[in-house]
PDB file of N, CA and C in Angstrom:
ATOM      1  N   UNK N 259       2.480  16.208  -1.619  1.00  0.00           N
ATOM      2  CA  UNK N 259       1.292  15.857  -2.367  1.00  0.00           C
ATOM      3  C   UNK N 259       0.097  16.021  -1.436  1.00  0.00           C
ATOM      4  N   UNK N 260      -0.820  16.624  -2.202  1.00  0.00           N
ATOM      5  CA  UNK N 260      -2.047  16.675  -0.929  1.00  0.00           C
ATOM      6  C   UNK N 260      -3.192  16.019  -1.580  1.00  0.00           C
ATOM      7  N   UNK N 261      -3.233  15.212  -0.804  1.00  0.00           N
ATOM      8  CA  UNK N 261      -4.765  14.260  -0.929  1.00  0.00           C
ATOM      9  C   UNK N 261      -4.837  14.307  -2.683  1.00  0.00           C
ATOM     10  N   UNK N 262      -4.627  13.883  -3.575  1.00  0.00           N
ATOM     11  CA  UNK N 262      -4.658  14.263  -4.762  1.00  0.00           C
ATOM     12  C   UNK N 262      -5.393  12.633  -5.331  1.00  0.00           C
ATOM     13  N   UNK N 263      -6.411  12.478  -6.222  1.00  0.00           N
ATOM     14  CA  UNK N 263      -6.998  11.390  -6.158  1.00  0.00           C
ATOM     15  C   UNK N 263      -6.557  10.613  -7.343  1.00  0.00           C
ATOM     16  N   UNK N 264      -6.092   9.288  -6.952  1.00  0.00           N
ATOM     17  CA  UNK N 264      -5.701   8.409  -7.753  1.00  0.00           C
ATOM     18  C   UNK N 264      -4.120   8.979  -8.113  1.00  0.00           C
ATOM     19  N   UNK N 265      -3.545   8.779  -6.873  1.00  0.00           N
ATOM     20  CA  UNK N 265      -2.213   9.457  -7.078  1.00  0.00           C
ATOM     21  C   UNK N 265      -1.428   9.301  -5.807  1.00  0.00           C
ATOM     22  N   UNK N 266      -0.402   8.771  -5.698  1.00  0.00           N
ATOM     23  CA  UNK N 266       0.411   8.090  -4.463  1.00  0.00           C
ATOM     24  C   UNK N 266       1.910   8.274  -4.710  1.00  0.00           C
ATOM     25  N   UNK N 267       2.699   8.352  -3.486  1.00  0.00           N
ATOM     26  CA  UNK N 267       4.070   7.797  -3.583  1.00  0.00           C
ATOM     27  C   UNK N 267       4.587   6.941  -3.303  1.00  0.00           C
ATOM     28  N   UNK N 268       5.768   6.414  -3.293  1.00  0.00           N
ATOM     29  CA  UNK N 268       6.311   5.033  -3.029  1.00  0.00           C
ATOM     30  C   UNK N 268       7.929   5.398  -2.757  1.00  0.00           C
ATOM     31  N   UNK N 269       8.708   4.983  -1.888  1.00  0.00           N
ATOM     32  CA  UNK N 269       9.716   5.046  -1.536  1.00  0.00           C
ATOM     33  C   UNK N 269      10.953   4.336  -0.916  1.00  0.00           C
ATOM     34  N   UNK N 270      11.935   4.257  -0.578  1.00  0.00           N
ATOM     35  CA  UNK N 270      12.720   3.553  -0.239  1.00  0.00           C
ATOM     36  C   UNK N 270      12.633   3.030   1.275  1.00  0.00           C
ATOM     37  N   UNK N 271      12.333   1.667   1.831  1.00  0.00           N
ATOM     38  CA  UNK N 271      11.432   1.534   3.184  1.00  0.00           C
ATOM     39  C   UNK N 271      13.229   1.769   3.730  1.00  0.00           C
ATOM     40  N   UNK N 272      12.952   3.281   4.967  1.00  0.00           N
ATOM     41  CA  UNK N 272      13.977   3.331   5.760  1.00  0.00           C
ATOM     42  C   UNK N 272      14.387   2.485   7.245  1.00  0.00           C
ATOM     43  N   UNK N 273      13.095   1.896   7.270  1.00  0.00           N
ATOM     44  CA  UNK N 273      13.094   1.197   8.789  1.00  0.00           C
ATOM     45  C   UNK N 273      13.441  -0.712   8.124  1.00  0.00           C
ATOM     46  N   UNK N 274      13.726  -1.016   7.050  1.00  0.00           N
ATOM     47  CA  UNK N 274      13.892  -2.171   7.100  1.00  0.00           C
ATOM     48  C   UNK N 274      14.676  -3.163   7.239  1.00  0.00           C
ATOM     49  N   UNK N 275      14.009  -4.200   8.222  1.00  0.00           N
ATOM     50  CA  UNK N 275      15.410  -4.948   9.578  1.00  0.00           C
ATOM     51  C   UNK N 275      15.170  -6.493   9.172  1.00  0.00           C
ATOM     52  N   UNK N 276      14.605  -6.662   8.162  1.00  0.00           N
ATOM     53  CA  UNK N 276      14.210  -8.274   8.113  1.00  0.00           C
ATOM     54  C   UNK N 276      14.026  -8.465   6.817  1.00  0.00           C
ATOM     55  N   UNK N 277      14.533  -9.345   5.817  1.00  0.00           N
ATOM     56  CA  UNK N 277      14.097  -9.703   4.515  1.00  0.00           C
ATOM     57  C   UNK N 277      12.585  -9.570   4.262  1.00  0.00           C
ATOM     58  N   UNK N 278      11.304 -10.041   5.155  1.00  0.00           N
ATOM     59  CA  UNK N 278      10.212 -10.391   5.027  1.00  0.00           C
ATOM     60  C   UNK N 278       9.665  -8.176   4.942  1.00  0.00           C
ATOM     61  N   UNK N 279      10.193  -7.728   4.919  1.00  0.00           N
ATOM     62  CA  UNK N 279      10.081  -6.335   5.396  1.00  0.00           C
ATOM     63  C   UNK N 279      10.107  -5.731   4.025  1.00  0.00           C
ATOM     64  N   UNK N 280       8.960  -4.768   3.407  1.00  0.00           N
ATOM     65  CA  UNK N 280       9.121  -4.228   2.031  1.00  0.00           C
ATOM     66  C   UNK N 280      10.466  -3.752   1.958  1.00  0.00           C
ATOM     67  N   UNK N 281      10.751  -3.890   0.725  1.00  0.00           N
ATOM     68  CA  UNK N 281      12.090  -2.676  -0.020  1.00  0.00           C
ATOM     69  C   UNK N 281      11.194  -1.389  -0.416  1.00  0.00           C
ATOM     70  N   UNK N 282      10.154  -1.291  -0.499  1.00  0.00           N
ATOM     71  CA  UNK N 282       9.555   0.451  -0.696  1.00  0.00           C
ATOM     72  C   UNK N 282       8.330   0.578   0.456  1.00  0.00           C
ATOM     73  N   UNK N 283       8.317   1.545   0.289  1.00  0.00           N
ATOM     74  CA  UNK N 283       6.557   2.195   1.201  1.00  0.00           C
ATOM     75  C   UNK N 283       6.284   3.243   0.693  1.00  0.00           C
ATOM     76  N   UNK N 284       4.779   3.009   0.757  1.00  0.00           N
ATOM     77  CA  UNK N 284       4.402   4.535   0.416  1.00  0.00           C
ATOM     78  C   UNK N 284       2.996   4.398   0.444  1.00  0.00           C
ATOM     79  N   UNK N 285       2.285   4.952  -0.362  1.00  0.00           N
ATOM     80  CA  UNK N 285       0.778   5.356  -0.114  1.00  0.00           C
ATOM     81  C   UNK N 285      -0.329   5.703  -1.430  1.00  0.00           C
ATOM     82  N   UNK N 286      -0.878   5.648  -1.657  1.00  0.00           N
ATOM     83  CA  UNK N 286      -1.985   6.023  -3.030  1.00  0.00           C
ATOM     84  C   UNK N 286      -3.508   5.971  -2.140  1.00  0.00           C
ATOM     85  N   UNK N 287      -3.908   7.143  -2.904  1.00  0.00           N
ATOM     86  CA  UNK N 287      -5.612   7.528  -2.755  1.00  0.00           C
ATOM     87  C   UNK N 287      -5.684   6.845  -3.944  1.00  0.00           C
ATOM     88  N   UNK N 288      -6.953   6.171  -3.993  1.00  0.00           N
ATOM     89  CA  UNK N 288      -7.915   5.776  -4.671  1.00  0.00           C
ATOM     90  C   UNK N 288      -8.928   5.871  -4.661  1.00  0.00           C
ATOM     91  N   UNK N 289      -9.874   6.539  -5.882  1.00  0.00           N
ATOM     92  CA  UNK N 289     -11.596   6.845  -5.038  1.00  0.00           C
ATOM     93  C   UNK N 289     -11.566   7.723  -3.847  1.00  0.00           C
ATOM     94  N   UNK N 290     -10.928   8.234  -3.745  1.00  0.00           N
ATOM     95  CA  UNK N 290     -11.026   8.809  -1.890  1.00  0.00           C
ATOM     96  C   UNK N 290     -10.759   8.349  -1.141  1.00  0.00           C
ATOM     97  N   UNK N 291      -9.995   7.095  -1.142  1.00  0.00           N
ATOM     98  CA  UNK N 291      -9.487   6.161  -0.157  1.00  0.00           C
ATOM     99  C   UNK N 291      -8.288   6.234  -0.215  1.00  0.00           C
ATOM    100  N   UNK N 292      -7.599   5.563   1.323  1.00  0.00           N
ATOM    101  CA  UNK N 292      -6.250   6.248   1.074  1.00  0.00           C
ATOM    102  C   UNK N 292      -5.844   4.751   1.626  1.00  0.00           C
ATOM    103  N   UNK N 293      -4.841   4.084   0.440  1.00  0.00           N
ATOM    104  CA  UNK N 293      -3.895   2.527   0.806  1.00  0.00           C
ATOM    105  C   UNK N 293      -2.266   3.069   1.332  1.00  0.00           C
ATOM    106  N   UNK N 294      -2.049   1.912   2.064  1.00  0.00           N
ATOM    107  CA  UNK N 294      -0.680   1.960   2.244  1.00  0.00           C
ATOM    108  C   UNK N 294      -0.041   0.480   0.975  1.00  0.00           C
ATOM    109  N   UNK N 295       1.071   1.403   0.886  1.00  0.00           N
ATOM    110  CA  UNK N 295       1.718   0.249  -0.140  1.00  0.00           C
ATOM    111  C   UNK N 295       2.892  -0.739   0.260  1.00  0.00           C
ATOM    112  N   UNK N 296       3.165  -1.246  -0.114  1.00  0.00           N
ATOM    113  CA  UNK N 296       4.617  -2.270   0.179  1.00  0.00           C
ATOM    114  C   UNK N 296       5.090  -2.813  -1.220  1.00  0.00           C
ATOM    115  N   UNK N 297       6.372  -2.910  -1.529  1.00  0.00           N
ATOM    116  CA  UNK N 297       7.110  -3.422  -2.572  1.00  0.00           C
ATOM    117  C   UNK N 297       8.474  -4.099  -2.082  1.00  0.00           C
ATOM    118  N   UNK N 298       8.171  -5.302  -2.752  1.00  0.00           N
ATOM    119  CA  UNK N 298       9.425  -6.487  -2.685  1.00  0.00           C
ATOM    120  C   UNK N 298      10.241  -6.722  -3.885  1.00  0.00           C
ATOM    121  N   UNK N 299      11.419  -5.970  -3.772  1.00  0.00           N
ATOM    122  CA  UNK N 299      12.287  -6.458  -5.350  1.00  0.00           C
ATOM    123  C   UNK N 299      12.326  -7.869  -5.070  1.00  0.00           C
ATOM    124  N   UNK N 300      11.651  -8.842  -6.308  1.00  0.00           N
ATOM    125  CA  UNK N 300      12.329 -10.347  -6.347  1.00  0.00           C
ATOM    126  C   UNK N 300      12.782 -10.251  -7.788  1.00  0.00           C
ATOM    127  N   UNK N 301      13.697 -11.607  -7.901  1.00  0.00           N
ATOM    128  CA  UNK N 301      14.331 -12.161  -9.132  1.00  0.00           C
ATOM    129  C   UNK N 301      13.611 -13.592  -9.568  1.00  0.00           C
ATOM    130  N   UNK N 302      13.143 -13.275 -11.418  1.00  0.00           N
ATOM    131  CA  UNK N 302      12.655 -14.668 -11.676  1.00  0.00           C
ATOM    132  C   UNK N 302      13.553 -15.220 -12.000  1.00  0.00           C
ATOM    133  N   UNK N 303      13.180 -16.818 -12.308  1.00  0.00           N
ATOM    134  CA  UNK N 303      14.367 -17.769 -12.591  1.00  0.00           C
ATOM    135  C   UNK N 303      14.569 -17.202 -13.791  1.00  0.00           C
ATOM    136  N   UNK N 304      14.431 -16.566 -14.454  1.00  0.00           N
ATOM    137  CA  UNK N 304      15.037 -16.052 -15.956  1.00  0.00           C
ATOM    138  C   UNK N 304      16.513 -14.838 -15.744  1.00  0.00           C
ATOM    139  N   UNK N 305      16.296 -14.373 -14.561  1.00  0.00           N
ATOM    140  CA  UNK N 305      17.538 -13.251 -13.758  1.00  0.00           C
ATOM    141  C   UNK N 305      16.756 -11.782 -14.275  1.00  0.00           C
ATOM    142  N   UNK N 306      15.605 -11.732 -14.890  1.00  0.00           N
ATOM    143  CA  UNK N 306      14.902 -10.636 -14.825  1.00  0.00           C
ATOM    144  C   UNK N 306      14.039 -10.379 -13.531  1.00  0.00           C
ATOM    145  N   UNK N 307      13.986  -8.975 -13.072  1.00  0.00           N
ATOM    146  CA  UNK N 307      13.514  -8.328 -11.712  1.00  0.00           C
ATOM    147  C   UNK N 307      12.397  -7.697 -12.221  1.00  0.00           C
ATOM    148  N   UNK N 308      11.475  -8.036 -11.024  1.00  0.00           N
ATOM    149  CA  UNK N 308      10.107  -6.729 -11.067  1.00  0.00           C
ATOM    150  C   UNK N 308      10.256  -6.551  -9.275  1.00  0.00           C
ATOM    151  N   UNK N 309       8.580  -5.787  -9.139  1.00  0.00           N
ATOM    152  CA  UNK N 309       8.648  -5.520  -7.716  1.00  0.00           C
ATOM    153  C   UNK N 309       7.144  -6.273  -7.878  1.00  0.00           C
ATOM    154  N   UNK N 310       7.287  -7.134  -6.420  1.00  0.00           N
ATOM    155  CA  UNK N 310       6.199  -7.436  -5.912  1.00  0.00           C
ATOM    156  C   UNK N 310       5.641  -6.273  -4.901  1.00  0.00           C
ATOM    157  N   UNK N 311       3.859  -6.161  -4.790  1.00  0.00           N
ATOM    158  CA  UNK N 311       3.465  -5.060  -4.357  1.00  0.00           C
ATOM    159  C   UNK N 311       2.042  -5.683  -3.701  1.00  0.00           C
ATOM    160  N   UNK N 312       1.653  -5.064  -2.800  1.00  0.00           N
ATOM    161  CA  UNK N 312       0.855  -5.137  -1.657  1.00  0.00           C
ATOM    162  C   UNK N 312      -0.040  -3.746  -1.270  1.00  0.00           C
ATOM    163  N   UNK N 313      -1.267  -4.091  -0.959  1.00  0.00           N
ATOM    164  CA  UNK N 313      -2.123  -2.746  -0.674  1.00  0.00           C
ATOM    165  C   UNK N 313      -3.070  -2.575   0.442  1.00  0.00           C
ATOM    166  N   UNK N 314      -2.830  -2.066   1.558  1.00  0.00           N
ATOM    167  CA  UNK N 314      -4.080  -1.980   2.459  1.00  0.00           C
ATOM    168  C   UNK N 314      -4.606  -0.786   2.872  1.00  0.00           C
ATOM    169  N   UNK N 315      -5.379  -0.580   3.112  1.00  0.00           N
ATOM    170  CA  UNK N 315      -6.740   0.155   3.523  1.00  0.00           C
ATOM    171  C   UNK N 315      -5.802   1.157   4.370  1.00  0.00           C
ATOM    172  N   UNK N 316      -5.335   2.186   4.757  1.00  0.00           N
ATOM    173  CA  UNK N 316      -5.164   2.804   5.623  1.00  0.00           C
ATOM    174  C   UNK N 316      -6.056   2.899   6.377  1.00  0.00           C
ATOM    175  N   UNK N 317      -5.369   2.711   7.939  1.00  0.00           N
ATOM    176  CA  UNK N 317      -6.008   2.734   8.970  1.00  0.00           C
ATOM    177  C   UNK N 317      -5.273   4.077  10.461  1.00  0.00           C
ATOM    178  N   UNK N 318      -5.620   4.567  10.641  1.00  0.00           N
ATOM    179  CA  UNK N 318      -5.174   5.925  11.127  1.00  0.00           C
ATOM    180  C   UNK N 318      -4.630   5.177  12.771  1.00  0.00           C
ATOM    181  N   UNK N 319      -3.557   5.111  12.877  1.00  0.00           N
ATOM    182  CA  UNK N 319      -3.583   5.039  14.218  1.00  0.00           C
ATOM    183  C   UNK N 319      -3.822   5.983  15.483  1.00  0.00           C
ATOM    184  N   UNK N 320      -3.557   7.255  14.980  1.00  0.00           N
ATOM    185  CA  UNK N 320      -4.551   8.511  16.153  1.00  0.00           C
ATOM    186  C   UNK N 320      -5.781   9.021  15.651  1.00  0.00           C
ATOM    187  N   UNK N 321      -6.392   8.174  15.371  1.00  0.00           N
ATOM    188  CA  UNK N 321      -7.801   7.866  15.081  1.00  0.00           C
ATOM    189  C   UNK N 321      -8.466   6.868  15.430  1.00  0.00           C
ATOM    190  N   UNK N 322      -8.391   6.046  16.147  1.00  0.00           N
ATOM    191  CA  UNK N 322      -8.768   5.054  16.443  1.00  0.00           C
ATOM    192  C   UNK N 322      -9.023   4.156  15.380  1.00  0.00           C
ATOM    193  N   UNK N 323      -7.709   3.794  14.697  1.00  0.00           N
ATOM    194  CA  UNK N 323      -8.006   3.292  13.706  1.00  0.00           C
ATOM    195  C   UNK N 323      -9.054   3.513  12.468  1.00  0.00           C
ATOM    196  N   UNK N 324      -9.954   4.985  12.161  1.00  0.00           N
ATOM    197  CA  UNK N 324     -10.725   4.883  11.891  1.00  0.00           C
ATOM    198  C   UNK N 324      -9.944   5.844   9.970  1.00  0.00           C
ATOM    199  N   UNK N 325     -10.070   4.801   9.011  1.00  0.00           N
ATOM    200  CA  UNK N 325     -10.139   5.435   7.659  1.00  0.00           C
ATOM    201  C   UNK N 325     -10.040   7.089   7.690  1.00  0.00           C
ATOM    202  N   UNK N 326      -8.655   7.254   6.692  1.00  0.00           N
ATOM    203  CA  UNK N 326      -8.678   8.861   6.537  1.00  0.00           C
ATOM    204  C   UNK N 326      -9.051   8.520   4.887  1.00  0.00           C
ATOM    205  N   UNK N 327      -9.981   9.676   4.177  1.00  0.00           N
ATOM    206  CA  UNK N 327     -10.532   9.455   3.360  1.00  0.00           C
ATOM    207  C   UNK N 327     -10.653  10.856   2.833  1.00  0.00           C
ATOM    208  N   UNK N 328     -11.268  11.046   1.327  1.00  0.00           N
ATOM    209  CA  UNK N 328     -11.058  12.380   0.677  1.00  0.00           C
ATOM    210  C   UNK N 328     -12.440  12.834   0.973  1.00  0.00           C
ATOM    211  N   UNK N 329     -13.373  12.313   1.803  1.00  0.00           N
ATOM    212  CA  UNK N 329     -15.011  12.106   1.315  1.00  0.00           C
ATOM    213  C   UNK N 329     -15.842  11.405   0.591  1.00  0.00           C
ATOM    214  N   UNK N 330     -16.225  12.356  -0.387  1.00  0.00           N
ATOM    215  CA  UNK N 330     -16.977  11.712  -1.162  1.00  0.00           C
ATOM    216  C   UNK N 330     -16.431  10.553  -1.990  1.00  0.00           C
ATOM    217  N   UNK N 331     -17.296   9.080  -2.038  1.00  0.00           N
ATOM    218  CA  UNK N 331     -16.925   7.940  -2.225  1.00  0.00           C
ATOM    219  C   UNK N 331     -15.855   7.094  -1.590  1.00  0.00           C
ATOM    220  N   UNK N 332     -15.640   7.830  -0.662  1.00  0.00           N
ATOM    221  CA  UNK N 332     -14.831   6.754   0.310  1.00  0.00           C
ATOM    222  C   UNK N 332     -15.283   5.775   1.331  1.00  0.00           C
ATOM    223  N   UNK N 333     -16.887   5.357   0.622  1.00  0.00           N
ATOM    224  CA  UNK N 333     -17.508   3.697   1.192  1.00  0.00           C
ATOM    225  C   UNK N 333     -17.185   3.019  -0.103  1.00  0.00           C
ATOM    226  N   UNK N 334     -17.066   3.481  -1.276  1.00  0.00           N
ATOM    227  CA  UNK N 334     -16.684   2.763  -2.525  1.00  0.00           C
ATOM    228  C   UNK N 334     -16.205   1.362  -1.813  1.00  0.00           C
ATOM    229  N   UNK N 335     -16.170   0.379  -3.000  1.00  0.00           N
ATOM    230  CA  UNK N 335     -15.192  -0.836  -2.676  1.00  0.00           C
ATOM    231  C   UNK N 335     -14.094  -0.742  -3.669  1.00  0.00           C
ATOM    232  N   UNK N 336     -13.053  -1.053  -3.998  1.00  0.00           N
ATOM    233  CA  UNK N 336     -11.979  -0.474  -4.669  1.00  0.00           C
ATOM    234  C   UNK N 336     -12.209  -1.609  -5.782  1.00  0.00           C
ATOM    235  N   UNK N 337     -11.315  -0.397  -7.430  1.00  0.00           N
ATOM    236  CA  UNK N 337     -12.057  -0.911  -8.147  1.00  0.00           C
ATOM    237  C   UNK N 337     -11.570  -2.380  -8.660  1.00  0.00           C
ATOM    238  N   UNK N 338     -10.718  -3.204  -7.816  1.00  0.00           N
ATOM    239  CA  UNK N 338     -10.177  -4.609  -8.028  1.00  0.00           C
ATOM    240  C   UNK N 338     -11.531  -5.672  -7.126  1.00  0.00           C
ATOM    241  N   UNK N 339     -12.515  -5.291  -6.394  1.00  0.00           N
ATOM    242  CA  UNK N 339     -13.591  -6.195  -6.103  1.00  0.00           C
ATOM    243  C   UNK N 339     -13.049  -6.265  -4.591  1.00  0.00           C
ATOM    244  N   UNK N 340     -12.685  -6.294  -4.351  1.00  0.00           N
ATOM    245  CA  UNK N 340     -12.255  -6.990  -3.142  1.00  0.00           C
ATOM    246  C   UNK N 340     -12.494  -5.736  -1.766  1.00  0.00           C
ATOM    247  N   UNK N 341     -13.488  -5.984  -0.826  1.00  0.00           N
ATOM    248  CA  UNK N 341     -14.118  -5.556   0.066  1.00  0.00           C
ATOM    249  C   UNK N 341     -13.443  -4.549   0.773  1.00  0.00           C
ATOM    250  N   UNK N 342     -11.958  -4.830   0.744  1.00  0.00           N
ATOM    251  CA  UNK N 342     -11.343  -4.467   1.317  1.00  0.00           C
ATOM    252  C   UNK N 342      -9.883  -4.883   1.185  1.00  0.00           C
ATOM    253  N   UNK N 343      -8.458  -4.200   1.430  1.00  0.00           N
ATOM    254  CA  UNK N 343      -7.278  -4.120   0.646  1.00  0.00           C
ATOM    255  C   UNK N 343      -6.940  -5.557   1.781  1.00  0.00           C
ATOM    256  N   UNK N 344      -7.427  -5.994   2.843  1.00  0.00           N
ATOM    257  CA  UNK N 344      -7.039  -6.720   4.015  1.00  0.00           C
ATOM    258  C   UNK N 344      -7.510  -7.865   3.115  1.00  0.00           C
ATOM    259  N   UNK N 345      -8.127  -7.950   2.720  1.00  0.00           N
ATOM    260  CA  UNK N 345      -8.651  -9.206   1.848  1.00  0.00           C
ATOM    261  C   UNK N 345      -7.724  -9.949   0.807  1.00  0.00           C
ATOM    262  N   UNK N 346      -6.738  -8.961   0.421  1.00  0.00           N
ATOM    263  CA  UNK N 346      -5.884  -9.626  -0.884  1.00  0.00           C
ATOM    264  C   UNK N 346      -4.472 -10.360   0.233  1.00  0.00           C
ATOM    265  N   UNK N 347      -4.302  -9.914   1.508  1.00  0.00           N
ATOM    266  CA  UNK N 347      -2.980 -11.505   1.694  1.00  0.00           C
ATOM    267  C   UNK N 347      -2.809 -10.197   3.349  1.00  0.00           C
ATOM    268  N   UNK N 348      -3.396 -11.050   4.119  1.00  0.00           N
ATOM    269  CA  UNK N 348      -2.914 -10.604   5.655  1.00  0.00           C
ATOM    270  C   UNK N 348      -2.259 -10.537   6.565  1.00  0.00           C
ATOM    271  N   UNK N 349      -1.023 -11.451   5.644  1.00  0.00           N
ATOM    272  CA  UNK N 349       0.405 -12.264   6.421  1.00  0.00           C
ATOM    273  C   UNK N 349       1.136 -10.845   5.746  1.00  0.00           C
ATOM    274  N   UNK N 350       0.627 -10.248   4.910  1.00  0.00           N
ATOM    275  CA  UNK N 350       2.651  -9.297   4.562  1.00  0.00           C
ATOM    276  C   UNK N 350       2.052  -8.457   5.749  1.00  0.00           C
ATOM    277  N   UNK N 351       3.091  -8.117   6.256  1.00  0.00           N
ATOM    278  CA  UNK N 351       3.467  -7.482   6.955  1.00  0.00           C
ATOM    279  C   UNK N 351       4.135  -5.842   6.256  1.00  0.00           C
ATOM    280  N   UNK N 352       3.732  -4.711   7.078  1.00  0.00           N
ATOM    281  CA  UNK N 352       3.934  -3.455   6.965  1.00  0.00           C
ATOM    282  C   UNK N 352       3.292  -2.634   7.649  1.00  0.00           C
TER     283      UNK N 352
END
């Protein structure tokens, strides 16, 4: 997939060593912004399953951390309000 906007994958997390550790990973552009994802299969007390899911900001690590982005509108704020994907829960881990 190349840079394609408003359009991501998600996959089976191969590195995972700890319950607290997604069951998927993957990635979505939004606006020109590019999130990393995380997904947690849980069970409700009813014995029906969804996936819990998580979103942050990609941050480039041979970049000095600095946003890979499509361009144009990638100062946007994403369209859930929130300043930034670090803002919705900073404890999951991924």
């Amino acid at each position: 997939m190349q840079n394609q906007k408003n359009m991501g994958k998600i996959w089976k997390n191969p590195s995972k060593k700890e319950d607290k550790h997604p069951d998927l990973k993957g990635f979505i552009w939004i606006d020109g912004v590019k999130f990393d994802l995380g997904g947690w299969l849980r069970q409700e007390d009813d014995g029906r399953t969804h996936y819990s899911l998580s979103a942050r900001q990609y941050e480039n690590p041979d970049n000095g951390g600095v946003t890979k982005t499509l361009g144009k509108g990638a100062n946007r704020v994403p369209s859930d309000g929130y300043s930034s994907a670090h803002d919705l829960n900073d404890a999951i881990p991924f």
